[in-house]
Tab-separated table of C-alpha atoms in Angstrom:
chain	number	residue	atom	x	y	z
V	229	MET	CA	1.263	-33.079	-24.626
V	230	VAL	CA	1.393	-29.503	-25.189
V	231	THR	CA	4.856	-27.817	-24.952
V	232	VAL	CA	4.051	-24.827	-22.637
V	233	HIS	CA	6.677	-21.268	-23.523
V	234	LEU	CA	6.635	-19.622	-20.344
V	235	PRO	CA	7.767	-15.765	-19.414
V	236	ARG	CA	10.496	-15.056	-17.817
V	237	SER	CA	8.180	-12.690	-15.957
V	238	LEU	CA	6.060	-14.998	-14.583
V	239	VAL	CA	8.600	-17.957	-13.752
V	240	THR	CA	10.295	-15.571	-11.273
V	241	LEU	CA	6.889	-15.221	-8.952
V	242	PHE	CA	7.186	-18.990	-7.648
V	243	ALA	CA	9.322	-19.896	-4.971
V	244	ASP	CA	9.534	-23.760	-6.845
V	245	PRO	CA	10.269	-21.686	-10.399
V	246	PRO	CA	8.849	-23.620	-12.977
V	247	PRO	CA	10.813	-23.688	-16.140
V	248	ARG	CA	10.804	-21.662	-19.135
V	249	ARG	CA	9.734	-24.628	-21.255
V	250	VAL	CA	7.418	-27.059	-19.399
V	251	GLU	CA	5.179	-30.199	-21.147
V	252	ILE	CA	2.208	-30.588	-19.865
V	253	ASP	CA	-1.026	-32.634	-20.137
V	254	ALA	CA	-4.297	-30.760	-21.686
V	255	SER	CA	-6.821	-31.718	-24.185
V	256	THR	CA	-7.841	-27.179	-23.573
V	257	LEU	CA	-6.051	-23.972	-23.505
V	258	GLY	CA	-8.284	-24.520	-19.481
V	259	ASP	CA	-7.004	-27.372	-18.655
V	260	MET	CA	-3.471	-26.342	-19.597
V	261	ILE	CA	-3.208	-23.398	-17.221
V	262	ALA	CA	-5.903	-25.436	-14.642
V	263	ALA	CA	-2.498	-28.233	-14.284
V	264	LEU	CA	0.445	-25.491	-14.218
V	265	ASP	CA	-2.072	-24.433	-11.908
V	266	GLN	CA	-1.754	-27.404	-9.918
V	267	ARG	CA	1.958	-27.322	-9.973
V	268	TRP	CA	2.329	-24.022	-9.225
V	269	PRO	CA	-0.007	-23.023	-6.978
V	270	GLY	CA	-1.096	-19.097	-7.885
V	271	MET	CA	-0.267	-19.663	-11.728
V	272	HIS	CA	-4.088	-18.932	-12.739
V	273	GLU	CA	-4.707	-15.622	-10.850
V	274	ARG	CA	-1.134	-14.122	-12.103
V	275	LEU	CA	-2.817	-15.466	-16.084
V	276	CYS	CA	-6.772	-15.743	-15.171
V	277	ASP	CA	-8.539	-12.690	-14.130
V	278	PRO	CA	-12.558	-14.010	-13.161
V	279	GLY	CA	-14.811	-15.516	-14.853
V	280	PRO	CA	-12.621	-17.063	-15.370
V	281	ARG	CA	-11.158	-15.577	-19.028
V	282	LEU	CA	-7.206	-14.736	-20.174
V	283	ARG	CA	-5.719	-11.163	-18.460
V	284	GLU	CA	-6.128	-8.507	-21.084
V	285	HIS	CA	-2.327	-8.199	-21.516
V	286	ILE	CA	-1.584	-11.884	-21.566
V	287	ASN	CA	-1.573	-12.988	-25.020
V	288	VAL	CA	-1.242	-16.789	-25.930
V	289	PHE	CA	-0.556	-17.932	-29.382
V	290	VAL	CA	-0.836	-21.961	-30.411
V	291	ASP	CA	0.796	-23.419	-32.466
V	292	GLY	CA	1.749	-19.728	-33.593
V	293	GLU	CA	-1.578	-18.153	-33.472
V	294	ARG	CA	-3.664	-16.037	-30.891
V	295	GLU	CA	-5.859	-18.099	-28.923
V	296	ARG	CA	-8.033	-16.492	-25.981
V	297	ASP	CA	-11.112	-18.788	-25.510
V	298	LEU	CA	-9.802	-21.186	-22.551
V	299	GLY	CA	-12.367	-23.802	-24.054
V	300	ALA	CA	-9.947	-23.881	-26.793
V	301	ALA	CA	-9.192	-27.739	-27.559
V	302	LEU	CA	-5.550	-28.162	-27.468
V	303	ALA	CA	-4.003	-31.047	-30.294
V	304	ALA	CA	-1.498	-32.774	-28.848
V	305	GLY	CA	1.633	-31.524	-30.070
V	306	VAL	CA	1.091	-28.385	-30.052
V	307	THR	CA	3.382	-25.691	-28.798
V	308	VAL	CA	1.342	-22.957	-27.117
V	309	HIS	CA	2.973	-19.568	-26.339
V	310	VAL	CA	1.872	-17.557	-22.746
V	311	ILE	CA	3.891	-13.885	-23.814
V	312	PRO	CA	2.598	-10.093	-22.001
V	313	ALA	CA	1.440	-8.188	-24.121
V	314	VAL	CA	3.893	-5.119	-25.415
V	315	ALA	CA	3.176	-2.061	-23.785
V	316	GLY	CA	4.579	0.893	-23.497
V	317	GLY	CA	6.643	3.343	-26.878
F	261	MET	CA	21.310	-8.622	21.693
F	262	SER	CA	22.113	-6.637	18.737
F	263	GLN	CA	19.352	-4.270	16.602
F	264	ARG	CA	18.995	-2.678	13.465
F	265	VAL	CA	16.966	-0.453	11.828
F	266	GLN	CA	14.931	-1.783	9.141
F	267	VAL	CA	13.352	0.828	6.235
F	268	LEU	CA	10.769	-0.559	4.022
F	269	VAL	CA	10.591	1.465	0.681
F	270	GLY	CA	7.580	0.155	-1.836
F	271	THR	CA	8.591	1.984	-4.866
F	272	LYS	CA	7.356	2.156	-8.675
F	273	LYS	CA	9.822	-0.264	-9.581
F	274	GLY	CA	9.758	-2.796	-7.019
F	275	ALA	CA	9.999	-3.022	-2.814
F	276	PHE	CA	13.988	-2.400	-0.876
F	277	ILE	CA	15.466	-2.227	1.947
F	278	ILE	CA	17.995	0.305	3.610
F	279	GLU	CA	19.128	-0.512	6.647
F	280	SER	CA	21.802	1.048	9.487
F	281	ASP	CA	22.750	0.182	13.463
F	282	THR	CA	20.550	1.697	15.967
F	283	ALA	CA	23.104	5.279	15.732
F	284	ARG	CA	21.294	5.655	12.205
F	285	ARG	CA	24.585	6.844	10.568
F	286	THR	CA	25.030	4.855	8.074
F	287	TRP	CA	23.347	2.821	5.681
F	288	THR	CA	23.129	0.137	3.395
F	289	THR	CA	20.783	-0.928	0.652
F	290	ARG	CA	19.525	-3.756	-0.959
F	291	GLY	CA	16.879	-4.204	-3.377
F	292	PRO	CA	15.413	-4.763	-5.510
F	293	PHE	CA	12.551	-7.127	-4.379
F	294	CYS	CA	9.363	-7.621	-5.571
F	295	ASP	CA	10.332	-8.975	-9.424
F	296	LEU	CA	10.270	-5.098	-9.995
F	297	TRP	CA	6.665	-5.160	-9.674
F	298	PRO	CA	4.962	-1.981	-8.573
F	299	THR	CA	4.640	-1.678	-4.879
F	300	HIS	CA	2.479	0.636	-2.740
F	301	HIS	CA	2.884	-1.089	1.026
F	302	PHE	CA	5.987	-2.944	2.306
F	303	ILE	CA	6.177	-3.694	5.711
F	304	ARG	CA	7.403	-5.912	8.537
F	305	THR	CA	4.690	-7.969	10.606
F	306	SER	CA	5.549	-8.963	14.248
F	307	ASP	CA	6.655	-12.470	13.720
F	308	GLY	CA	9.450	-10.868	10.771
F	309	THR	CA	7.373	-11.442	7.976
F	310	LEU	CA	7.689	-9.294	5.143
F	311	PHE	CA	4.365	-8.412	3.070
F	312	ALA	CA	4.328	-6.523	-0.040
F	313	GLY	CA	1.220	-5.556	-1.628
F	314	GLY	CA	0.918	-4.089	-5.304
F	315	GLY	CA	-0.207	-5.447	-9.166
F	316	ASN	CA	0.926	-4.693	-12.271
F	317	PRO	CA	-1.025	-4.300	-16.085
F	318	TRP	CA	0.034	-7.969	-17.340
F	319	TYR	CA	-0.628	-9.911	-14.302
F	320	GLY	CA	-2.689	-8.492	-11.964
F	321	ALA	CA	-2.873	-7.605	-7.716
F	322	THR	CA	-0.867	-9.748	-5.505
F	323	VAL	CA	0.956	-9.966	-2.281
F	324	PHE	CA	3.902	-10.954	-1.810
F	325	ARG	CA	5.527	-12.507	1.337
F	326	SER	CA	9.064	-13.305	2.396
F	327	ALA	CA	9.363	-15.198	5.543
F	328	ASP	CA	13.178	-14.925	5.550
F	329	ASP	CA	13.744	-11.341	5.419
F	330	GLY	CA	13.895	-11.358	2.087
F	331	SER	CA	16.142	-13.619	0.404
F	332	THR	CA	13.181	-15.119	-1.275
F	333	TRP	CA	9.606	-14.666	-1.556
F	334	THR	CA	6.497	-16.229	-2.725
F	335	GLN	CA	2.813	-14.243	-3.372
F	336	SER	CA	-0.495	-15.178	-3.914
F	337	SER	CA	-3.417	-13.371	-4.637
F	338	ARG	CA	-6.170	-16.428	-4.506
F	339	GLY	CA	-9.158	-14.583	-2.959
F	340	ILE	CA	-8.430	-11.379	-4.192
F	341	ASP	CA	-10.999	-10.519	-6.566
F	342	TYR	CA	-14.758	-9.183	-7.163
F	343	GLY	CA	-15.986	-12.048	-8.530
F	344	ALA	CA	-16.508	-12.489	-12.668
F	345	ASP	CA	-19.435	-9.890	-12.369
F	346	GLY	CA	-17.358	-8.219	-10.192
F	347	PRO	CA	-15.112	-4.815	-11.254
F	348	LYS	CA	-11.806	-6.093	-12.198
F	349	MET	CA	-8.964	-5.547	-9.690
F	350	ARG	CA	-5.864	-3.494	-9.804
F	351	SER	CA	-3.719	-3.279	-7.535
F	352	ILE	CA	-3.378	-3.600	-3.632
F	353	TRP	CA	-2.783	0.149	-1.925
F	354	HIS	CA	-2.366	-1.378	1.739
F	355	VAL	CA	-1.137	-4.214	3.686
F	356	ALA	CA	-2.037	-4.581	8.247
F	357	GLN	CA	-2.268	-6.577	9.997
F	358	THR	CA	-3.921	-7.490	13.716
F	359	ASN	CA	-4.225	-10.350	16.385
F	360	GLY	CA	-2.812	-12.806	13.770
F	361	THR	CA	-4.741	-11.599	11.252
F	362	LEU	CA	-4.023	-9.577	7.991
F	363	TYR	CA	-5.889	-7.918	5.721
F	364	VAL	CA	-4.920	-5.714	2.290
F	365	GLY	CA	-7.227	-2.749	1.011
F	366	ALA	CA	-7.416	-2.814	-2.617
F	367	GLU	CA	-7.653	-0.738	-5.828
F	368	PRO	CA	-10.997	-0.480	-6.966
F	369	ALA	CA	-11.644	-0.314	-3.007
F	370	GLY	CA	-12.948	-3.407	-1.004
F	371	LEU	CA	-11.500	-5.092	1.951
F	372	PHE	CA	-9.510	-8.419	2.298
F	373	ARG	CA	-7.846	-10.464	5.164
F	374	SER	CA	-5.980	-13.591	5.540
F	375	ASP	CA	-5.913	-15.933	8.500
F	376	ASP	CA	-3.373	-18.263	7.061
F	377	SER	CA	-0.162	-15.071	6.270
F	378	GLY	CA	-0.952	-14.630	3.282
F	379	GLN	CA	-1.484	-17.777	1.590
F	380	THR	CA	-5.865	-17.257	0.527
F	381	TRP	CA	-8.282	-14.238	1.318
F	382	LEU	CA	-11.188	-13.274	1.887
F	383	HIS	CA	-13.199	-10.671	0.747
F	384	VAL	CA	-14.668	-8.582	3.540
F	385	ALA	CA	-17.975	-8.347	1.836
F	386	GLY	CA	-19.869	-5.875	3.631
F	387	LEU	CA	-18.302	-2.590	3.093
F	388	ARG	CA	-18.741	-2.574	-0.452
F	389	GLU	CA	-22.482	-3.704	0.953
F	390	HIS	CA	-22.331	-0.055	1.933
F	391	PRO	CA	-25.194	0.975	0.514
F	392	SER	CA	-23.213	4.392	-0.119
F	393	GLN	CA	-20.773	2.347	-1.905
F	394	PRO	CA	-22.511	2.740	-5.580
F	395	GLU	CA	-21.630	6.275	-5.443
F	396	TRP	CA	-18.268	6.013	-4.127
F	397	GLU	CA	-16.131	8.406	-6.722
F	398	PRO	CA	-12.397	7.670	-7.714
F	399	GLY	CA	-9.516	10.401	-6.368
F	400	ALA	CA	-6.887	10.762	-8.285
F	401	GLY	CA	-4.860	7.951	-7.392
F	402	GLY	CA	-7.426	5.936	-8.302
F	403	LEU	CA	-10.878	4.883	-6.165
F	404	ILE	CA	-8.476	3.139	-3.237
F	405	LEU	CA	-8.885	1.547	0.036
F	406	HIS	CA	-5.719	2.441	1.231
F	407	SER	CA	-5.091	3.142	4.990
F	408	ILE	CA	-6.133	-0.399	7.493
F	409	VAL	CA	-6.243	0.791	11.378
F	410	PRO	CA	-7.434	-1.556	13.729
F	411	HIS	CA	-8.430	-1.264	17.100
F	412	PRO	CA	-4.945	-2.897	19.447
F	413	THR	CA	-7.766	-4.778	21.351
F	414	ASP	CA	-10.830	-5.436	20.116
F	415	ALA	CA	-10.599	-7.449	17.130
F	416	GLU	CA	-13.904	-6.810	15.728
F	417	ARG	CA	-13.181	-3.243	16.021
F	418	LEU	CA	-10.851	-1.326	12.352
F	419	TRP	CA	-11.333	2.004	10.784
F	420	ILE	CA	-10.615	2.380	7.319
F	421	ALA	CA	-10.006	5.013	4.475
F	422	ILE	CA	-11.786	5.516	1.041
F	423	SER	CA	-9.835	7.984	-1.826
F	424	ALA	CA	-12.730	9.447	-2.039
F	425	ALA	CA	-15.241	8.186	-0.014
F	426	GLY	CA	-14.473	9.165	3.431
F	427	THR	CA	-13.954	6.508	7.095
F	428	PHE	CA	-15.956	3.707	7.810
F	429	GLU	CA	-16.287	1.960	11.533
F	430	THR	CA	-16.746	-1.908	11.439
F	431	THR	CA	-17.586	-2.710	15.451
F	432	ASP	CA	-18.686	-6.368	14.526
F	433	GLY	CA	-15.851	-7.701	12.474
F	434	GLY	CA	-16.815	-5.920	9.470
F	435	GLN	CA	-20.260	-7.188	8.434
F	436	THR	CA	-21.852	-3.521	9.107
F	437	TRP	CA	-20.210	-0.150	8.324
F	438	ALA	CA	-20.881	3.266	9.365
F	439	THR	CA	-19.237	6.398	8.152
F	440	ARG	CA	-16.868	8.314	9.833
F	441	ASN	CA	-16.845	12.091	8.476
F	442	LYS	CA	-18.501	14.294	11.266
F	443	GLY	CA	-16.819	17.712	10.560
F	444	VAL	CA	-14.537	16.995	7.748
F	445	ARG	CA	-14.489	18.790	4.881
F	446	ALA	CA	-15.053	18.206	1.238
F	447	ASP	CA	-14.807	21.529	-0.517
F	448	PHE	CA	-14.652	19.441	-4.298
F	449	ILE	CA	-18.604	18.386	-3.585
F	450	PRO	CA	-20.896	21.150	-3.582
F	451	GLY	CA	-23.556	21.804	-1.264
F	452	PRO	CA	-23.755	20.832	2.793
F	453	THR	CA	-21.210	18.510	4.082
F	454	PRO	CA	-22.145	15.010	3.291
F	455	GLU	CA	-22.227	12.157	5.143
F	456	PHE	CA	-19.966	10.398	2.179
F	457	GLY	CA	-17.809	11.095	-0.821
F	458	HIS	CA	-14.671	12.354	1.776
F	459	CYS	CA	-11.178	12.551	0.326
F	460	VAL	CA	-8.430	10.827	2.851
F	461	HIS	CA	-4.868	10.793	2.385
F	462	LYS	CA	-4.004	9.126	5.276
F	463	LEU	CA	-5.665	7.284	8.232
F	464	LYS	CA	-3.987	6.610	11.455
F	465	LEU	CA	-3.447	5.979	14.808
F	466	ASN	CA	-2.096	5.518	17.916
F	467	PRO	CA	-2.521	2.452	20.235
F	468	ALA	CA	-1.898	3.926	23.340
F	469	GLU	CA	-4.845	6.199	22.879
F	470	PRO	CA	-7.164	3.949	20.752
F	471	ASP	CA	-10.329	6.964	20.163
F	472	THR	CA	-7.469	9.341	19.066
F	473	LEU	CA	-7.812	8.801	15.193
F	474	TYR	CA	-5.340	11.654	13.327
F	475	GLN	CA	-6.107	11.904	9.707
F	476	GLN	CA	-4.709	14.163	6.189
F	477	ASN	CA	-7.408	15.203	3.932
F	478	HIS	CA	-7.211	16.332	1.103
F	479	CYS	CA	-9.219	19.605	2.316
F	480	GLY	CA	-6.788	19.577	5.798
F	481	VAL	CA	-5.372	18.181	9.125
F	482	TYR	CA	-8.267	15.953	11.411
F	483	ARG	CA	-8.339	15.449	14.854
F	484	SER	CA	-10.765	12.514	15.988
F	485	ASP	CA	-10.800	12.108	20.038
F	486	ASP	CA	-14.110	10.184	19.563
F	487	GLY	CA	-13.786	7.180	17.223
F	488	GLY	CA	-14.219	9.014	14.507
F	489	ARG	CA	-17.456	10.364	14.855
F	490	GLU	CA	-16.555	14.227	15.411
F	491	TRP	CA	-13.344	15.385	14.033
F	492	VAL	CA	-11.514	18.592	14.392
F	493	ASP	CA	-9.885	20.886	11.827
F	494	LEU	CA	-6.318	21.107	13.317
F	495	SER	CA	-4.946	23.332	9.611
F	496	PRO	CA	-4.539	26.770	11.125
F	497	GLY	CA	-1.009	26.995	11.249
F	498	LEU	CA	0.307	25.296	8.514
F	499	PRO	CA	0.739	27.403	4.886
F	500	SER	CA	-1.312	23.957	2.604
F	501	GLU	CA	-3.914	22.265	4.156
F	502	PHE	CA	-3.137	19.664	1.457
F	503	GLY	CA	-0.973	16.939	2.178
F	504	PHE	CA	-0.487	13.205	1.474
F	505	PRO	CA	0.914	11.274	4.262
F	506	LEU	CA	0.455	12.111	8.409
F	507	GLN	CA	3.291	10.503	10.693
F	508	ILE	CA	2.321	9.549	14.900
F	509	HIS	CA	5.260	9.909	17.001
F	510	PRO	CA	5.670	6.167	18.431
F	511	HIS	CA	5.807	6.893	21.795
F	512	ASP	CA	3.207	10.218	22.256
F	513	PRO	CA	0.180	10.069	20.401
F	514	SER	CA	0.247	14.284	21.238
F	515	THR	CA	2.943	14.661	18.568
F	516	ILE	CA	2.291	14.657	14.949
F	517	TYR	CA	4.114	15.047	11.835
F	518	VAL	CA	3.101	16.331	8.328
F	519	ILE	CA	4.449	17.377	5.028
F	520	PRO	CA	2.457	20.189	3.784
F	521	HIS	CA	1.912	19.983	-0.085
F	522	ALA	CA	0.562	23.061	-2.830
F	523	GLY	CA	-2.814	22.433	-3.267
F	524	PRO	CA	-4.238	19.715	-5.856
F	525	GLU	CA	-4.486	22.663	-8.658
F	526	ASP	CA	-1.224	23.787	-7.263
F	527	GLY	CA	1.070	21.047	-8.246
F	528	ARG	CA	0.881	19.058	-5.064
F	529	GLN	CA	4.791	19.095	-4.078
F	530	MET	CA	6.078	21.477	-1.624
F	531	VAL	CA	5.523	24.535	-1.046
F	532	GLU	CA	7.246	26.739	-2.806
F	533	GLY	CA	9.844	23.746	-3.384
F	534	HIS	CA	10.852	24.651	0.502
F	535	ALA	CA	11.439	20.723	1.925
F	536	GLN	CA	9.299	21.106	5.163
F	537	VAL	CA	8.543	18.848	7.698
F	538	PHE	CA	5.396	19.979	10.188
F	539	ARG	CA	5.695	18.481	13.284
F	540	SER	CA	3.086	19.282	16.301
F	541	ARG	CA	3.468	18.599	20.014
F	542	ASP	CA	0.059	19.690	21.124
F	543	ARG	CA	-2.691	17.132	19.215
F	544	GLY	CA	-2.334	19.066	16.024
F	545	GLU	CA	-3.343	22.767	17.980
F	546	SER	CA	0.171	23.949	16.963
F	547	TRP	CA	3.206	24.112	14.908
F	548	GLN	CA	6.755	23.694	13.909
F	549	PRO	CA	8.361	23.942	10.559
F	550	LEU	CA	11.549	21.435	10.500
F	551	ASP	CA	13.789	21.754	7.690
F	552	LYS	CA	16.981	21.598	8.775
F	553	GLY	CA	19.251	19.497	6.627
F	554	LEU	CA	16.024	19.257	3.643
F	555	PRO	CA	16.681	21.225	0.818
F	556	HIS	CA	15.093	25.224	0.665
F	557	GLN	CA	14.855	25.565	-2.778
F	558	ASN	CA	13.959	24.245	-5.298
F	559	ALA	CA	12.728	21.027	-3.909
F	560	TYR	CA	9.635	20.109	-6.331
F	561	LEU	CA	8.928	17.236	-3.882
F	562	THR	CA	5.991	15.103	-3.540
F	563	VAL	CA	5.307	12.324	-0.736
F	564	LEU	CA	2.749	10.238	-1.331
F	565	ARG	CA	0.411	9.491	1.508
F	566	GLU	CA	2.202	5.915	2.596
F	567	ALA	CA	5.633	7.534	2.398
F	568	MET	CA	5.994	8.151	5.755
F	569	ALA	CA	6.716	6.338	8.926
F	570	ALA	CA	8.468	6.616	12.391
F	571	ASP	CA	10.657	3.453	14.368
F	572	SER	CA	10.051	2.867	18.093
F	573	LEU	CA	13.674	3.969	19.117
F	574	ASP	CA	14.119	5.525	22.640
F	575	ARG	CA	14.486	8.875	20.306
F	576	ALA	CA	12.338	8.326	17.559
F	577	GLY	CA	13.510	8.181	14.433
F	578	ILE	CA	11.297	9.799	11.005
F	579	TYR	CA	11.475	8.779	7.367
F	580	PHE	CA	9.788	10.058	4.321
F	581	GLY	CA	10.755	9.756	0.914
F	582	THR	CA	9.914	11.612	-1.877
F	583	SER	CA	8.346	10.843	-5.686
F	584	ALA	CA	12.090	11.710	-7.220
F	585	GLY	CA	13.216	8.580	-5.125
F	586	HIS	CA	15.084	10.408	-2.383
F	587	LEU	CA	15.166	8.867	1.150
F	588	PHE	CA	15.143	11.203	4.416
F	589	ALA	CA	15.635	10.703	7.622
F	590	SER	CA	15.327	12.209	10.836
F	591	SER	CA	17.233	10.783	13.875
F	592	ASP	CA	16.201	12.973	16.412
F	593	GLU	CA	12.212	13.391	16.490
F	594	GLY	CA	12.697	15.583	13.591
F	595	ASP	CA	14.798	18.353	14.044
F	596	SER	CA	17.209	17.285	11.652
F	597	TRP	CA	17.523	15.362	8.264
F	598	GLN	CA	19.907	13.597	6.455
F	599	MET	CA	19.464	11.798	3.541
F	600	ILE	CA	19.798	8.406	3.572
F	601	ALA	CA	18.954	6.988	-0.272
F	602	ASP	CA	18.714	8.324	-3.228
F	603	TYR	CA	18.377	7.533	-7.228
F	604	LEU	CA	15.582	5.218	-6.550
F	605	PRO	CA	12.472	4.219	-8.423
F	606	SER	CA	9.613	7.094	-7.192
F	607	ILE	CA	8.261	6.950	-3.454
F	608	TRP	CA	5.757	5.393	-3.103
F	609	SER	CA	5.019	3.764	0.639
F	610	VAL	CA	8.304	4.008	3.207
F	611	GLU	CA	7.452	1.792	6.874
F	612	VAL	CA	10.099	0.909	9.724
F	613	ALA	CA	11.299	-2.098	11.814
F	614	VAL	CA	13.639	-2.320	14.962
F	615	VAL	CA	15.095	-6.245	14.008
F	616	ASP	CA	16.410	-8.170	17.179
F	617	ASP	CA	18.916	-10.192	16.110
């Protein structure tokens, strides 16, 4: 299991909104997003462009390290933060 | 049964509903909806469902849906993309309904349809397969498909307009498309008038006269009486041929409204700071300025392409919103105006529904 922290601006897009902190059974970053999408359909499109690849302004940190490879392995127990990129001045 | 008038406003920061009874004298505001997303278009379909299209820089393009008059919302863009090798989808610019099918127009320009009330979407790929597509150029607002005009009785027939590629028509449900720009100027392209590349700003028809199309273009106001095959310039009599929205009277296809703006290199706002709507009651042959109740000076307002609409009451109401967040309404077909909402975010779209309660 991995612990995923989701931004407020993402969870409010769903009629049955996910909690801001959710436990997911996933072994790669791509699996994690697929599992989120299965529970909350449409999550994939909000986080990924076709390819799939992470959207340009969506940042993901695995135990504090930036990660953009959807094939990256997630070790059991890691914490994943999904954070919209800071923009503007 | 009572009725209310519901003005649906899409803005740079969310969607709003401005409502009144049918007297249209006092108005209340609800919103913002759609999580404050930039909302290019906000409509109510014939079954009462609300749809709003837009896009934001983080989460991309999507279509919001509410089946309970705005209390709760879902959103979906499943299928709205051009694939891994195609251009990245930026936003939805227009939503239209016909015969149970929803269409959206997108940026970069493309057409998508949904047959399950917006849960999933299919690319109407034939449009981007038109041989002109590699040469489509973006206008100042981007390369956008902003007008979808279904034929009222022929489900296979549809017109769309792209800035700046022009008007296209399909008669086979979207498989093949033909350009419909003959007679329309494209002053920004040197040489003979091209077959495509025109900068349509808004394209509309009145279902009572399905072969009569009107458009406000970068280079004039035009009417076609043959489904877009030939266009005539209606600009003489207007203070400027430039503008963004156009509205047809809901009960009289001969009556149209435009809002002339200073030209593309002169600020693109109300001419000389004088807010005026122009009405023609003779299919664009002559024009009457309408400004009673509108500011006559220092009103450097811009009204964008989607930001004018009409209600369907017996004495039609006309509405327009400004990029400075004012919403103006006329309950007497444009003869006089009042501001019914202010301090909204920049208004990008206005639509109106008369709702039975």
